[in-house]
Amino acid sequence: MSVESVSVVPRSQIDLLDFVDWSGVECLNQSGSHSLPNALKQGYREDDDLNLESDADEQLLIYIPFLQVIKLHSVVIKGPEEEGPKTVKLFANREHMGFSNVNDFPPSDSAVLSTENLEGKPVIVKYVKFQNVRSLTIFIEENQSGSEITKIQKIVLYGTTVETTDMKGLKKIEDH
Amino acid sequence: MVLEATMICIDNSEWMRNGDYSPNRFQAQADAVNLICGAKTQSNPENTVGILTMAGKGVRVLVTPTSDLGKILACMHGLEIGGEMNLTAGIQVAQLALKHRQNKKQQLRIIVFAGSPVKYDKKVLELIGRKLKKNSVSLDIINFGEEDGEKAEKLEALLSAVNNNDSSHIVHVPPGPSALSDVLISTPIFTGDGEGGSGFAAAAAAVAAGGVTGFDFGVDPNLDPELALALRVSMEEERARQEAAAKKAAEEAAKQDVGEQQPNSQDVTMAETVDAGTTVPENKTRDLMDDDNALLHQALEMSMDDSSSVVAVRDTDMSDASADDHDLQLALQLSVQDSTADQTNQTDVNKLLGDQSFMSSILASLPGVDPNDPHVKDLLASMQSQSEIKDEDKEPKEDEKK
């Protein structure tokens, strides 16, 4: 992971929330009442009382597809000091992983979150590995205190988009 | 109509030879499996079902999740009874089979037939349940056959470990005269979590309940599918129309005085029930009626000053309605009495408004749009004495309407 102590995301990096393909977003092992939109969606994520919580055990597997290809620069994961996530693994472009095969592939990047990260300091990822990302899988392996439930208040993804053809914008050339 | 991939775990252990379910436990199970497969594939054509056996030499997958009903039913033949049921291994293999499904968008479900005693600890079962919940797999347990006191408890514990938002169910079927499949039909396992029974299940239930005559509309969908479909469609349209009418009646009631409300809504609903049986043309007239309503309101406002013209409108109404039935005529007579009762005066505006929507609701039930045009023309003709300003307002609106 990056050693720089950057506490502010560079201005060129934008919040990728607008490029998330909500129809394909999935989260395994989330609790029914405390689900992923609480941590991802605008408005909900700002509210510290609305959390994403895990259900049967402390692991979480979040799958976020994007509407277009993006480059990922950094990630902010905010959570409470005790039940916030500790070990986080990121996988780029792996569709539909499950808990059983999550350890079969090496992650594109992994991080151990510190207390500062849990308060909002962004985690810079290995940029070279996330140049061409169509979908991101976040695997939360364990939490800070080892408790049964992992809680996440906010997840923000920062990055840039890649020039992609917008198929809807393509217009048929009229013959005269 | 949930898109689902289902694995059915069959118990083919020695305990299934017992005859306390007719003809024997295994046969009853096979019938139930056939019914479930049919229901699942019918409720959504993209649903897939797979089958595995838990006893015998070991857990064996007979068919991987597929939507081909023939293949599923074929694999049920020639199954042998023997051995002991391995519940945990069966569920785990089912989970694995589901993981390797083709369509990743399907929701996962495992249906377990637990006929023989369960030899595992509650703890082990709970662990398995939690693992299923973690991977968002729902579990349906059918507890039948052997009952040794702890079995029900253990299975309930397994269910509570798996259950997420009531998507998992357990059914206890005691031995008795009724077949296993009949008991299952009424359970959420068949009816898909309260979405309402699929047509297949409903028809099957009807057959089980009271012979061939038990179909929805007295028509066998197998013998005459077109007629059954037509009847079903007209029922739904009628229902939709009644809902719309009830909503409209509620809106109109909210707008007017209480006094006029009741005759209004009664007449609307009466008119609706009277027209039961006719379908599409009626819908069209209702849509047009909404546009005409506004015009009619205007027209009738203008006729406020002239009671005779109102009566004239009523008369034309009645002549049109004479083709229809007694209820409508009664209603119209009532309305005529109402209009003659109150004299033309500005202070009784509300009552007249009530009458006019009353009348327009009657008009609405008359078939076809044409009667409305002549009506409006009649109104215009009878209102020669009205101020020109109002006429001018009327004409541009008529043009729009045309």
Short mmCIF file of C-alpha atoms in Angstrom, two decimals, chain B residues 108-392:
data_model
loop_
_atom_site.label_atom_id
_atom_site.label_comp_id
_atom_site.label_asym_id
_atom_site.label_seq_id
_atom_site.Cartn_x
_atom_site.Cartn_y
_atom_site.Cartn_z
CA LEU B 108 -30.60 -19.77 -4.65
CA ARG B 109 -32.86 -22.24 -2.92
CA ILE B 110 -32.45 -25.73 -1.49
CA ILE B 111 -35.42 -27.95 -0.70
CA VAL B 112 -34.69 -30.83 1.66
CA PHE B 113 -36.93 -33.82 2.26
CA ALA B 114 -35.99 -34.99 5.73
CA GLY B 115 -37.64 -38.37 6.19
CA SER B 116 -35.15 -40.35 8.26
CA PRO B 117 -33.83 -39.41 11.70
CA VAL B 118 -31.28 -36.65 11.89
CA LYS B 119 -28.13 -37.84 13.60
CA TYR B 120 -26.23 -34.56 13.63
CA ASP B 121 -25.87 -32.10 16.47
CA LYS B 122 -27.83 -28.93 16.60
CA LYS B 123 -24.53 -27.06 16.56
CA VAL B 124 -23.41 -28.63 13.32
CA LEU B 125 -26.74 -27.88 11.72
CA GLU B 126 -26.63 -24.28 12.88
CA LEU B 127 -23.17 -23.88 11.43
CA ILE B 128 -24.39 -25.13 8.08
CA GLY B 129 -27.39 -22.86 8.31
CA ARG B 130 -25.23 -19.84 8.91
CA LYS B 131 -23.04 -20.72 5.98
CA LEU B 132 -26.11 -20.91 3.77
CA LYS B 133 -27.33 -17.57 5.03
CA LYS B 134 -23.93 -16.02 4.39
CA ASN B 135 -24.14 -17.09 0.77
CA SER B 136 -27.78 -15.94 0.59
CA VAL B 137 -29.23 -19.39 -0.03
CA SER B 138 -32.77 -20.02 1.18
CA LEU B 139 -33.71 -23.39 2.58
CA ASP B 140 -37.05 -25.20 2.63
CA ILE B 141 -37.30 -28.22 4.91
CA ILE B 142 -40.00 -30.85 4.61
CA ASN B 143 -40.10 -32.84 7.81
CA PHE B 144 -41.96 -36.11 7.35
CA GLY B 145 -41.54 -39.79 8.10
CA GLU B 146 -39.55 -40.61 11.22
CA GLU B 147 -40.19 -38.50 14.25
CA ASP B 148 -37.92 -39.02 17.23
CA GLY B 149 -38.55 -35.97 19.34
CA GLU B 150 -35.33 -34.16 18.69
CA LYS B 151 -35.63 -34.13 14.93
CA ALA B 152 -38.19 -31.36 14.80
CA GLU B 153 -36.15 -29.28 17.21
CA LYS B 154 -32.96 -29.73 15.25
CA LEU B 155 -34.62 -28.87 11.99
CA GLU B 156 -36.20 -25.79 13.51
CA ALA B 157 -32.78 -24.72 14.75
CA LEU B 158 -31.39 -25.21 11.26
CA LEU B 159 -34.20 -23.14 9.83
CA SER B 160 -33.68 -20.25 12.21
CA ALA B 161 -29.97 -20.22 11.41
CA VAL B 162 -30.70 -19.97 7.70
CA ASN B 163 -33.77 -17.83 7.71
CA ASN B 164 -33.35 -14.39 6.25
CA ASN B 165 -36.50 -12.31 5.98
CA ASP B 166 -38.80 -15.31 5.97
CA SER B 167 -37.44 -16.66 2.74
CA SER B 168 -36.91 -20.11 4.27
CA HIS B 169 -39.67 -22.39 5.48
CA ILE B 170 -40.21 -25.64 7.31
CA VAL B 171 -43.22 -27.90 6.95
CA HIS B 172 -44.03 -30.78 9.28
CA VAL B 173 -46.15 -33.42 7.57
CA PRO B 174 -47.55 -36.04 9.93
CA PRO B 175 -48.47 -39.43 8.47
CA GLY B 176 -52.07 -39.66 7.42
CA PRO B 177 -54.54 -40.39 4.66
CA SER B 178 -53.81 -37.30 2.59
CA ALA B 179 -50.91 -37.47 0.23
CA LEU B 180 -47.66 -35.64 0.95
CA SER B 181 -48.03 -33.55 -2.18
CA ASP B 182 -51.52 -32.40 -1.24
CA VAL B 183 -50.34 -31.10 2.08
CA LEU B 184 -47.43 -29.33 0.46
CA ILE B 185 -49.52 -27.51 -2.11
CA SER B 186 -50.98 -25.18 0.46
CA THR B 187 -47.63 -24.34 2.00
CA PRO B 188 -45.36 -21.41 1.16
CA ILE B 189 -43.02 -23.89 -0.47
CA PHE B 190 -45.40 -24.07 -3.35
CA THR B 191 -46.91 -20.67 -3.26
CA GLY B 192 -43.57 -18.98 -3.49
CA ASP B 193 -43.36 -16.88 -0.31
CA GLY B 194 -46.84 -15.47 -0.47
CA GLU B 195 -46.68 -14.11 -3.97
CA GLY B 196 -49.85 -15.98 -4.65
CA GLY B 197 -50.09 -19.50 -5.99
CA SER B 198 -48.94 -20.04 -9.50
CA GLY B 199 -51.64 -21.08 -11.88
CA PHE B 200 -50.17 -24.55 -11.91
CA ALA B 201 -50.41 -24.92 -8.19
CA ALA B 202 -53.94 -23.56 -8.14
CA ALA B 203 -55.08 -25.95 -10.82
CA ALA B 204 -53.35 -28.83 -9.13
CA ALA B 205 -54.98 -27.89 -5.85
CA ALA B 206 -58.35 -27.78 -7.51
CA VAL B 207 -57.83 -31.19 -9.00
CA ALA B 208 -56.77 -32.58 -5.68
CA ALA B 209 -59.67 -30.96 -3.89
CA GLY B 210 -62.67 -31.88 -5.97
CA GLY B 211 -62.17 -33.50 -9.30
CA VAL B 212 -62.17 -32.01 -12.76
CA THR B 213 -64.85 -29.41 -12.10
CA GLY B 214 -62.68 -27.47 -9.73
CA PHE B 215 -61.07 -25.17 -12.27
CA ASP B 216 -61.03 -21.40 -11.99
CA PHE B 217 -63.84 -20.54 -14.36
CA GLY B 218 -65.44 -23.90 -14.88
CA VAL B 219 -63.28 -24.33 -17.94
CA ASP B 220 -60.42 -26.75 -18.10
CA PRO B 221 -57.36 -24.80 -19.19
CA ASN B 222 -56.05 -27.94 -20.81
CA LEU B 223 -59.12 -28.55 -22.89
CA ASP B 224 -59.79 -25.00 -23.96
CA PRO B 225 -56.87 -22.74 -23.16
CA GLU B 226 -58.09 -19.85 -25.27
CA LEU B 227 -61.42 -19.66 -23.53
CA ALA B 228 -59.81 -19.94 -20.13
CA LEU B 229 -57.37 -17.21 -21.05
CA ALA B 230 -60.13 -14.97 -22.39
CA LEU B 231 -62.15 -15.42 -19.22
CA ARG B 232 -59.18 -14.70 -17.04
CA VAL B 233 -58.28 -11.57 -19.00
CA SER B 234 -61.81 -10.23 -18.84
CA MET B 235 -61.93 -10.89 -15.10
CA GLU B 236 -58.75 -8.93 -14.60
CA GLU B 237 -59.94 -6.08 -16.77
CA GLU B 238 -63.22 -5.96 -14.90
CA ARG B 239 -61.35 -5.88 -11.65
CA ALA B 240 -59.09 -3.10 -12.86
CA ARG B 241 -62.07 -1.13 -14.06
CA GLN B 242 -63.86 -1.54 -10.79
CA GLU B 243 -60.81 -0.33 -8.96
CA ALA B 244 -60.63 2.70 -11.23
CA ALA B 245 -64.31 3.34 -10.74
CA ALA B 246 -64.03 3.05 -7.00
CA LYS B 247 -61.11 5.44 -7.07
CA LYS B 248 -63.04 7.88 -9.25
CA ALA B 249 -66.05 7.63 -7.02
CA ALA B 250 -63.86 8.36 -4.06
CA GLU B 251 -62.39 11.39 -5.82
CA GLU B 252 -65.76 12.72 -6.84
CA ALA B 253 -67.08 12.16 -3.39
CA ALA B 254 -64.23 14.15 -1.97
CA LYS B 255 -64.96 17.03 -4.29
CA GLN B 256 -68.66 17.40 -3.63
CA ASP B 257 -71.15 17.75 -0.81
CA VAL B 258 -71.89 14.77 1.26
CA GLY B 259 -75.49 14.77 0.15
CA GLU B 260 -74.69 14.10 -3.42
CA GLN B 261 -71.90 11.70 -2.69
CA GLN B 262 -73.86 8.61 -2.00
CA PRO B 263 -76.16 8.54 -4.98
CA ASN B 264 -73.13 9.39 -7.08
CA SER B 265 -70.87 6.59 -6.03
CA GLN B 266 -73.72 4.15 -5.87
CA ASP B 267 -74.67 4.92 -9.41
CA VAL B 268 -71.13 4.70 -10.64
CA THR B 269 -70.66 1.30 -9.09
CA MET B 270 -74.10 0.21 -10.17
CA ALA B 271 -73.34 1.22 -13.68
CA GLU B 272 -70.10 -0.70 -13.48
CA THR B 273 -71.65 -3.90 -12.26
CA VAL B 274 -74.34 -3.56 -14.87
CA ASP B 275 -71.74 -3.47 -17.56
CA ALA B 276 -69.93 -6.55 -16.39
CA GLY B 277 -69.13 -8.81 -19.25
CA THR B 278 -68.21 -6.28 -21.88
CA THR B 279 -64.55 -5.54 -22.08
CA VAL B 280 -62.35 -3.36 -24.25
CA PRO B 281 -64.86 -0.89 -25.71
CA GLU B 282 -65.95 -0.04 -22.20
CA ASN B 283 -62.43 0.83 -21.21
CA LYS B 284 -62.15 3.21 -24.11
CA THR B 285 -65.35 4.99 -23.24
CA ARG B 286 -64.18 5.49 -19.73
CA ASP B 287 -61.04 7.22 -20.92
CA LEU B 288 -62.97 9.45 -23.23
CA MET B 289 -65.48 10.12 -20.50
CA ASP B 290 -62.79 11.85 -18.47
CA ASP B 291 -62.26 14.38 -21.24
CA ASP B 292 -65.95 14.70 -21.82
CA ASN B 293 -66.61 15.16 -18.15
CA ALA B 294 -64.94 18.51 -18.11
CA LEU B 295 -66.85 19.60 -21.17
CA LEU B 296 -70.11 18.34 -19.80
CA HIS B 297 -69.49 20.13 -16.55
CA GLN B 298 -69.05 23.33 -18.45
CA ALA B 299 -72.05 22.69 -20.61
CA LEU B 300 -74.23 21.95 -17.68
CA GLU B 301 -72.99 24.97 -15.81
CA MET B 302 -74.24 27.02 -18.65
CA SER B 303 -77.57 25.33 -18.49
CA MET B 304 -77.83 26.16 -14.81
CA ASP B 305 -80.04 29.16 -15.44
CA ASP B 306 -82.39 27.24 -17.60
CA SER B 307 -84.02 24.35 -15.86
CA SER B 308 -85.97 23.35 -18.94
CA SER B 309 -82.76 22.79 -20.83
CA VAL B 310 -81.50 20.61 -18.04
CA VAL B 311 -84.66 18.61 -18.23
CA ALA B 312 -84.21 18.37 -21.99
CA VAL B 313 -80.76 16.91 -21.45
CA ARG B 314 -82.22 14.46 -19.02
CA ASP B 315 -84.80 13.43 -21.56
CA THR B 316 -82.22 12.71 -24.18
CA ASP B 317 -80.31 10.79 -21.57
CA MET B 318 -83.26 8.67 -20.77
CA SER B 319 -84.01 7.88 -24.36
CA ASP B 320 -80.47 6.69 -24.82
CA ALA B 321 -80.55 4.71 -21.65
CA SER B 322 -83.78 3.04 -22.53
CA ALA B 323 -81.81 0.66 -24.62
CA ASP B 324 -80.08 -0.40 -21.41
CA ASP B 325 -81.52 -1.63 -18.21
CA HIS B 326 -83.85 -0.84 -15.39
CA ASP B 327 -81.26 0.19 -12.89
CA LEU B 328 -80.03 2.97 -15.10
CA GLN B 329 -83.55 4.16 -15.81
CA LEU B 330 -84.32 4.26 -12.13
CA ALA B 331 -81.25 6.29 -11.52
CA LEU B 332 -82.11 8.66 -14.30
CA GLN B 333 -85.61 9.08 -13.02
CA LEU B 334 -84.20 9.93 -9.66
CA SER B 335 -81.95 12.51 -11.22
CA VAL B 336 -84.81 14.04 -13.17
CA GLN B 337 -86.76 14.36 -10.00
CA ASP B 338 -83.79 16.01 -8.41
CA SER B 339 -83.40 18.54 -11.17
CA THR B 340 -87.08 19.42 -11.28
CA ALA B 341 -87.10 19.67 -7.52
CA ASP B 342 -84.57 22.47 -7.37
CA GLN B 343 -85.40 25.58 -9.26
CA THR B 344 -82.94 27.49 -11.33
CA ASN B 345 -81.04 29.73 -9.06
CA GLN B 346 -77.48 30.63 -8.49
CA THR B 347 -77.63 29.69 -4.85
CA ASP B 348 -78.21 26.02 -5.59
CA VAL B 349 -75.03 25.72 -7.58
CA ASN B 350 -73.73 22.85 -5.53
CA LYS B 351 -76.77 20.68 -6.04
CA LEU B 352 -76.70 21.22 -9.75
CA LEU B 353 -73.07 20.39 -9.89
CA GLY B 354 -73.88 17.25 -8.04
CA ASP B 355 -76.52 16.46 -10.58
CA GLN B 356 -74.29 17.10 -13.47
CA SER B 357 -71.56 14.77 -12.35
CA PHE B 358 -74.28 12.33 -11.46
CA MET B 359 -75.58 12.59 -14.97
CA SER B 360 -72.17 12.45 -16.50
CA SER B 361 -71.44 9.28 -14.61
CA ILE B 362 -74.58 7.79 -16.10
CA LEU B 363 -73.53 8.97 -19.50
CA ALA B 364 -70.20 7.33 -18.98
CA SER B 365 -71.79 3.95 -18.70
CA LEU B 366 -73.55 4.30 -21.99
CA PRO B 367 -71.75 2.39 -24.66
CA GLY B 368 -69.94 4.31 -27.37
CA VAL B 369 -68.76 7.86 -27.60
CA ASP B 370 -71.32 9.04 -30.10
CA PRO B 371 -74.18 9.69 -27.72
CA ASN B 372 -71.98 12.27 -26.07
CA ASP B 373 -71.49 14.31 -29.19
CA PRO B 374 -75.17 14.63 -29.99
CA HIS B 375 -75.70 15.52 -26.35
CA VAL B 376 -73.31 18.32 -26.42
CA LYS B 377 -74.84 19.50 -29.65
CA ASP B 378 -78.25 19.35 -28.07
CA LEU B 379 -77.01 21.38 -25.19
CA LEU B 380 -75.64 23.97 -27.50
CA ALA B 381 -78.84 24.12 -29.47
CA SER B 382 -80.89 24.52 -26.33
CA MET B 383 -78.61 27.21 -25.08
CA GLN B 384 -79.06 29.73 -27.86
CA SER B 385 -80.28 32.12 -25.21
CA GLN B 386 -76.99 31.98 -23.35
CA SER B 387 -74.41 34.73 -23.40
CA GLU B 388 -72.05 34.78 -26.33
CA ILE B 389 -68.97 34.75 -24.19
CA LYS B 390 -69.80 31.36 -22.89
CA ASP B 391 -70.48 30.10 -26.38
CA GLU B 392 -67.13 31.30 -27.52
#
